[in-house]
Short mmCIF file of C-alpha atoms in Angstrom, two decimals:
data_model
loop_
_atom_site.label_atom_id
_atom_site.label_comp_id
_atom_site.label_asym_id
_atom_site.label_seq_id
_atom_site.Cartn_x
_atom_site.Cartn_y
_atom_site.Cartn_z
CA UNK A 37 -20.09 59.45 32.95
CA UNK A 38 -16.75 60.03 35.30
CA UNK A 39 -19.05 58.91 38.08
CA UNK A 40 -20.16 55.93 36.30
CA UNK A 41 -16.25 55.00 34.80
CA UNK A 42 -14.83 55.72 38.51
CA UNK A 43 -17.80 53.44 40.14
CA UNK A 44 -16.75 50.68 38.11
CA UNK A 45 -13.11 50.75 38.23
CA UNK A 46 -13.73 50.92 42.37
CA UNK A 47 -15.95 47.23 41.73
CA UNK A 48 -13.03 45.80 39.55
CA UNK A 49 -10.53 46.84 42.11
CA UNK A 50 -12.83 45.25 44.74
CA UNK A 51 -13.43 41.88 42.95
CA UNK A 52 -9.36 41.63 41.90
CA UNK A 53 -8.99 42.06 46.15
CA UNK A 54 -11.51 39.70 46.95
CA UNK A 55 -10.16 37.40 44.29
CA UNK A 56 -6.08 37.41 45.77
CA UNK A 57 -8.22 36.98 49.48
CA UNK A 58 -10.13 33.88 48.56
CA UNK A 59 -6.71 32.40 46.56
CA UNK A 60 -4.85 33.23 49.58
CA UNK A 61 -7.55 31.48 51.87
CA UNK A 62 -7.79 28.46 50.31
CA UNK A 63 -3.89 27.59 49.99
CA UNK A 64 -3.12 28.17 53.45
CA UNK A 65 -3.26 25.36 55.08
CA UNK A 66 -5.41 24.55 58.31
CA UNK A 67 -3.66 24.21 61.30
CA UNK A 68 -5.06 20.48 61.89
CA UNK A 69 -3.09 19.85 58.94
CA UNK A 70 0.13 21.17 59.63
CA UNK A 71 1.51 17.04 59.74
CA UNK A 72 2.40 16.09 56.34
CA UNK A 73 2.06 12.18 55.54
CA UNK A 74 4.62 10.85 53.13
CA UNK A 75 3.35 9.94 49.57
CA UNK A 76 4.54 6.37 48.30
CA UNK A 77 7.41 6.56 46.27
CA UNK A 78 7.02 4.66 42.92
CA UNK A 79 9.62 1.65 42.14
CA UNK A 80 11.62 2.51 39.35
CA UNK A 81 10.77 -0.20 36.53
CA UNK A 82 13.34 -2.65 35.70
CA UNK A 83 15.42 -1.63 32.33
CA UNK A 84 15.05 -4.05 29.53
CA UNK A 85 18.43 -6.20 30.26
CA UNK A 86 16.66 -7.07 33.87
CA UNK A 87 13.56 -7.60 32.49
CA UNK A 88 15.06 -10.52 29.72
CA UNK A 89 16.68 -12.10 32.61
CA UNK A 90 14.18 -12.65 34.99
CA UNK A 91 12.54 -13.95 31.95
CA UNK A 92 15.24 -16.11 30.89
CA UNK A 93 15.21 -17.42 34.89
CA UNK A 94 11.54 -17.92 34.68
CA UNK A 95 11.28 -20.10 31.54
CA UNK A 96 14.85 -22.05 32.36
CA UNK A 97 13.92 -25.75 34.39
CA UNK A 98 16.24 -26.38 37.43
CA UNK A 99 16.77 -28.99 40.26
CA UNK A 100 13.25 -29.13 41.46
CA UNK A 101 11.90 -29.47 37.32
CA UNK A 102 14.77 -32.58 37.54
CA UNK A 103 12.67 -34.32 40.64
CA UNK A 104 9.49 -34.83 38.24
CA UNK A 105 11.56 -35.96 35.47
CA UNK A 106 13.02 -38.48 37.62
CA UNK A 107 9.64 -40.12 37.71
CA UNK A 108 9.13 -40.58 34.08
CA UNK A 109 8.51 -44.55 33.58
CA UNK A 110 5.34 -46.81 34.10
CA UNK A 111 4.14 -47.06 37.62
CA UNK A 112 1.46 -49.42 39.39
CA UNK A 113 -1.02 -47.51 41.67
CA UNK A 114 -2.57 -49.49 44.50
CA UNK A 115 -5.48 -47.33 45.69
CA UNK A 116 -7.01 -47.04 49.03
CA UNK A 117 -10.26 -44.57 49.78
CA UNK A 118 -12.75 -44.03 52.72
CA UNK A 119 -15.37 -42.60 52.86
CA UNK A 120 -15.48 -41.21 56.26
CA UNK A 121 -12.59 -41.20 59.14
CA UNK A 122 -14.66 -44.48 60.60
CA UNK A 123 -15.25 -45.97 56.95
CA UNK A 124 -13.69 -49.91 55.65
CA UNK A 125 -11.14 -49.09 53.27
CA UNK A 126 -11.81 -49.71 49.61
CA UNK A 127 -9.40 -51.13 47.20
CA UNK A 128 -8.82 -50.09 43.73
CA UNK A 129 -5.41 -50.66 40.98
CA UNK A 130 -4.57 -48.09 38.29
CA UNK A 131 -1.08 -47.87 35.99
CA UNK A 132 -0.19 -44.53 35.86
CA UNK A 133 2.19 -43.90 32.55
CA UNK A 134 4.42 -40.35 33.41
CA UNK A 135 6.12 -38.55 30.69
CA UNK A 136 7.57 -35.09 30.84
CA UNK A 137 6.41 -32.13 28.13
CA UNK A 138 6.78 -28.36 26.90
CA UNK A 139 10.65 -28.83 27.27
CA UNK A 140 10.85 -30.50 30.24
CA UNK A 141 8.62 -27.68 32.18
CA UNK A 142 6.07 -29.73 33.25
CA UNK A 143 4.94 -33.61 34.28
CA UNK A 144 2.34 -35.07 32.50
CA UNK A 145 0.54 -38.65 34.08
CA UNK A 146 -2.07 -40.81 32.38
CA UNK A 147 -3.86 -43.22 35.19
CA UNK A 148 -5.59 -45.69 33.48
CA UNK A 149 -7.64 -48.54 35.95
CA UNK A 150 -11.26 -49.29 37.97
CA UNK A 151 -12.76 -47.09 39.95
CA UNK A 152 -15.98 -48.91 42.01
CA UNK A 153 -16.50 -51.44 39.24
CA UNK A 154 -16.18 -49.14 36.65
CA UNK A 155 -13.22 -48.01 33.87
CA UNK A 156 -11.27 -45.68 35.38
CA UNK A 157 -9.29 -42.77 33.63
CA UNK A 158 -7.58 -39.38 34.76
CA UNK A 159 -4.54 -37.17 33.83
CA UNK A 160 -2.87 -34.70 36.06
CA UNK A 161 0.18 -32.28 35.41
CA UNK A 162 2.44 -30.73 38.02
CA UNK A 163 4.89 -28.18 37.24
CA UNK A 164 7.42 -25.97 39.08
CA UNK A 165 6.83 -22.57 38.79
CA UNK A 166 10.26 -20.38 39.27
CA UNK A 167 8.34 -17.54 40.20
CA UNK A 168 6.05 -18.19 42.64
CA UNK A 169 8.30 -21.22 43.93
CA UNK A 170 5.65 -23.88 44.13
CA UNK A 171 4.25 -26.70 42.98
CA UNK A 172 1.30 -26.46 41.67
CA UNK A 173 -0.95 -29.52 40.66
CA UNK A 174 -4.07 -30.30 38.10
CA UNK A 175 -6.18 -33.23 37.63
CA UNK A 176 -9.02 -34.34 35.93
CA UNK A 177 -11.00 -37.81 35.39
CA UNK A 178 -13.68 -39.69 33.52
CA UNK A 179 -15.53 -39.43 36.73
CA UNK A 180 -16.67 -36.23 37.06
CA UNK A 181 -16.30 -32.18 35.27
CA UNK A 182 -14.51 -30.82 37.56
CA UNK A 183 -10.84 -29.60 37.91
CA UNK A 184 -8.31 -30.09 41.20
CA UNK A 185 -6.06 -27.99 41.65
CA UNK A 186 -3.34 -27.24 44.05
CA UNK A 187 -0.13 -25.27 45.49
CA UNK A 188 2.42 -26.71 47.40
CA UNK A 189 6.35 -26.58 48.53
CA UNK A 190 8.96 -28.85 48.74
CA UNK A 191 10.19 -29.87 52.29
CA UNK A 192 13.91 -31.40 51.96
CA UNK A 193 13.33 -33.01 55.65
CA UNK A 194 10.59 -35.05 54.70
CA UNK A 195 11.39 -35.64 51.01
CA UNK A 196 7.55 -34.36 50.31
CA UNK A 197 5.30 -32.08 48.85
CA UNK A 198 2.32 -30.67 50.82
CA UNK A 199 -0.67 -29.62 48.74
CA UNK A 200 -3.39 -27.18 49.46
CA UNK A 201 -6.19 -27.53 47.06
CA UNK A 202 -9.87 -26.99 45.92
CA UNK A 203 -12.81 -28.61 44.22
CA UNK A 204 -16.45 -28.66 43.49
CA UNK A 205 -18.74 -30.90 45.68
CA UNK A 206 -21.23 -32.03 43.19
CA UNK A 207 -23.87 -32.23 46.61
CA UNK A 208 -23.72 -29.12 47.50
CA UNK A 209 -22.07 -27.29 44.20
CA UNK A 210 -19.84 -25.11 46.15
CA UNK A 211 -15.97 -25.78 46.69
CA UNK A 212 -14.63 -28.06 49.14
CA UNK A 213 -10.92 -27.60 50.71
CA UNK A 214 -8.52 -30.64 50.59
CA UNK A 215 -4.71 -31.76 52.22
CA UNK A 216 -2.37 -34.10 49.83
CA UNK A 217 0.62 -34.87 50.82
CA UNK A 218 3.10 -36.32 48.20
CA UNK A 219 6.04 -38.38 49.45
CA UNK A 220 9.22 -39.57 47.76
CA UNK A 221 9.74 -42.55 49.59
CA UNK A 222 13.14 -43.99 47.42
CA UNK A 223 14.14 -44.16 43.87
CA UNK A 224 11.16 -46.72 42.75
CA UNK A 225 8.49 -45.86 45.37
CA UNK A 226 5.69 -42.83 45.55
CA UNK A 227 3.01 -42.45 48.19
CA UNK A 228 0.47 -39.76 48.17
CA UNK A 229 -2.20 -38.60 50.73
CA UNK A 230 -4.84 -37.18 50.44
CA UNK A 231 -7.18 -35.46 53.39
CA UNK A 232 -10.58 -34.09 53.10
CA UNK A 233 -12.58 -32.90 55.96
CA UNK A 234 -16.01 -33.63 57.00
CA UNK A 235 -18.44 -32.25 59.97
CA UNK A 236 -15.08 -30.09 60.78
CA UNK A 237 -13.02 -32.73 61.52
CA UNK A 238 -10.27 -33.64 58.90
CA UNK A 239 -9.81 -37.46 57.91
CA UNK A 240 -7.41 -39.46 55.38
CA UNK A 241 -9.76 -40.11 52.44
CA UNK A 242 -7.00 -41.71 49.73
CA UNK A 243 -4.01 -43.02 50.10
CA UNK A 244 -1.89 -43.89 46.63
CA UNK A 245 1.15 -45.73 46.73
CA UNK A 246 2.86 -46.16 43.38
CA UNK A 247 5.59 -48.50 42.11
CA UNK A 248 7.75 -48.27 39.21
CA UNK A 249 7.95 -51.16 36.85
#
């Protein structure tokens, strides 16, 4: 019985050993990683006062919210579109009636006219976003059921807005890639441009110029 009491206590001794050997083993580190990388450190979240401001700054219209006001009115749309950079232009009219909405956030325009022989209707909004700081621009027709949308940035040189946009080709279903470029020519005069690109090659394929009545 001592034998057998003795035997075992020698085992436990042996397993605690090998125990504190494999613990030992397995927290030293290797010597390939003796170079410690640097773990990201974590931003420290914005306390509640910060948080209601930048808020407060997002929701708040400014200067840029005052250019599409400016534009509220009636205006008379004389259309141009080809079809292809080598195309005859085609003509088209359209009175577009602008009104600004949600507070004075966003522009709202109704385009009302003929579109190859046919009654011609679409509404787009553009709004100012404080955040991102861009324009960005949505339009739909009677025409199709698809959307357009695009992001762009005012460029104080030029007095214009260049857009960057998508939407579906109903030939080949997938999305297409599109230019505009939105001019404020003066105080009663719009012109926007629009350029799509076909057979990699880009080409004007609408030009808008709008005057207020």
């Amino acid at each position: 019985m001592k034998k057998l009491t003795a035997t075992l206590a020698i085992i436990t001794l042996c397993f605690i050993s090998c125990k504190k050997e494999v613990k030992v083993e397995s927290t030293t580190p290797a010597a390939t990683d003796s170079v410690k990388t640097e773990e990201p450190v974590a931003e420290a979240p914005l306390d509640s006062a910060a948080q209601m401001k930048a808020w407060q700054e997002y929701a708040t219209p400014g200067d840029l919210h005052k250019m599409l006001a400016d534009e509220v009115g009636t205006w008379n749309c004389d259309m141009t579109f080809w079809s292809d950079a080598n195309a005859k232009p085609e003509k088209e009219t359209s009175v577009a009636e602008i009104k600004m909405i949600l507070g004075g956030r966003f522009q709202e325009a109704t385009y009302k006219g003929t579109m190859m022989g046919q009654p011609f209707e679409g509404k787009g909004t553009v709004g100012y976003n404080n955040a991102s700081k861009e324009y960005i621009s949505t339009f739909i027709d009677n025409m199709g059921t698809g959307m357009m949308t695009s992001r762009g940035k005012y460029n104080e040189s030029t007095k214009s807005i260049e857009y960057f946009g998508e939407m579906a080709d109903p030939v080949t279903a997938k999305n297409t890639k599109y230019r505009e470029v939105y001019t404020i020519v003066d105080a009663k005069t719009r012109k926007m441009e629009m350029y799509d690109t076909k057979n990699g090659t880009e080409y004007k394929s609408m030009e808008i110029v709008m005057t207020k009545k």
